Amino acid sequence: MIIKSQKDNSRNIVVDALVLGIYEDVKSVREDLQILDEKIGNAIQSLIRDEEFKGKNSELTVIHTLGKIPAKKIILVGLGKTKDFNDDTVRKVAATAIRAANKSKCKTVAFDLLNGITNLEIKKSSQCICEGSLLGLYSFNKYKTNNENKQAYVNEIYILTNEDNNKIEEGILVGEALAKGTILARDLVNEPANHLTPTEMANIANKVAKDNGFEIEILEREDLDRLGMGCFVAVTQGTEQPPKLVVLKYNGGKKDDEVLALVGKGLTFDSGGISIKPSAGMEEMKGDMAGAAAVLGAMHTIGKLKPKINVIAVLGLCENMPSGRAIKPGDVVTSMAGKTVEIINTDAEGRLVLADCMGYAKKLGATKIVDLATLTGACLVALGTTTTALITNNEEWMGQLVKAANEANEMVWQLPSYPEYGELIKSSIADLKNTGGRYAGTITAGLFIGEFAGETPWVHMDIAGTAWSAKEAGYSAKGGTGVAVRTLYYLARNLEN
Ligand code: BES
Ligand code: MN
Ligand code: ZN
């Protein structure tokens, strides 16, 4: 894919599709488009006047230009109301328009979205056009054997400008890095569990490390045993697939700078184990590694954009399966940190894996921690599929995470962590138990992990509702969404000093 800026005051670019944005509340054609509109018989002005095109957010109309201008088609895309317009609108409309262009087999697409768009910074808008386009064109079809639609038709994208502006190229670089990180996370989530085993995911992590010059460490089952990671080992006991604990290290900062640890739940399949899940919908549990996938996606982006900070990624990769060797309800195990855990339900496995991964992150010198996990079905009940749930032990660190999520336009919501909730995960025979009952399931699961953060500032992100989408919407695809990649990148970048 080629993406670049192009100076073109008169919209004479030779492309298959020229994308023009029209606001809902602006009733006349923008001044700098009037000459263009005259050339096509004032088609745009007529569409607006007759209210055939209202400019509602993501509304689409295609105009065939019949040789009157060099662009074969004009795609009008609605920008919605001026007052509601923001960075995320740019992503959405870019995705909507480029999907339409791709559907009609356009190869070259020019976006005229920077001119006439109010209140936005050129660099950020260019970045968002780039993100929206690449994410909008995404589809996971590697297992379809017919060649039709395998690859996007669109292979060249131009961002038009009235004046030369290197801010556009800067924005494109950031947008590409963020989109590719997000796409890596989507691909991993969509990949079936027979293909994406913990071993295969560790191989992919190794490739990300090699491509970006990260240090990498891969711990095997024997290492987990040796380190006393009884919680992690318990989860992997029932499966034939060897577990992997993968650590990537990016040293972008100075030696004594903060070390940001990104810890991801990487269950390449979660059957529930002995507390087995119902079969309906169980196939979605191939995506139970979305936390680790988001971390790996963010590491890709960080590797490309190189913020001046230190980051370690800790991925807990394994399967949760029933078998004669599997962990059983009632068993008690000991975590690396020394805390004992009574296993009430073997389907509450993510928090067990993360408990030891958090311990390892701390051992490696983490000074700030974020963990990401498709942790609880209760999260879907509480917040649905649009919003990621957050829990913390440190309000200031939470503030930084929320700021990063806002910059990324990803929706997050903090849940309370009053000590009363912590009481629910105390065991009568061990230090902790791995479920706190039906009520407040997302909070008690988060607080279980928090027990292993100790005093280190920590935020937990439960992405059970947001990592997977049942349908295509905006720039999000069906299946894996790649949620949190962008937030993690902004969080890392904002730690630069
Ligand atoms: N991976 C699941 C959570 C999940 C559910 C993610 C639906 C995405 C969609 C997790 O391991 C799990 O099974 N959690 C249990 C915990 C319970 C046993 C305390 C749950 O939420 O039911
Ligand atoms: Mn589970
Ligand atoms: Zn799980």
Tab-separated table of C-alpha atoms in Angstrom, residues 417-425 444 447:
chain	number	residue	atom	x	y	z
A	417	SER	CA	-11.940	-0.938	44.002
A	418	TYR	CA	-13.137	-0.447	47.585
A	419	PRO	CA	-11.556	-2.858	50.067
A	420	GLU	CA	-14.985	-4.432	50.679
A	421	TYR	CA	-14.720	-6.035	47.232
A	422	GLY	CA	-11.356	-7.500	48.179
A	423	GLU	CA	-13.046	-9.388	51.016
A	424	LEU	CA	-14.927	-11.431	48.407
A	425	ILE	CA	-11.781	-13.171	47.152
A	444	THR	CA	-13.171	-9.077	42.036
A	447	LEU	CA	-8.608	-7.037	42.362
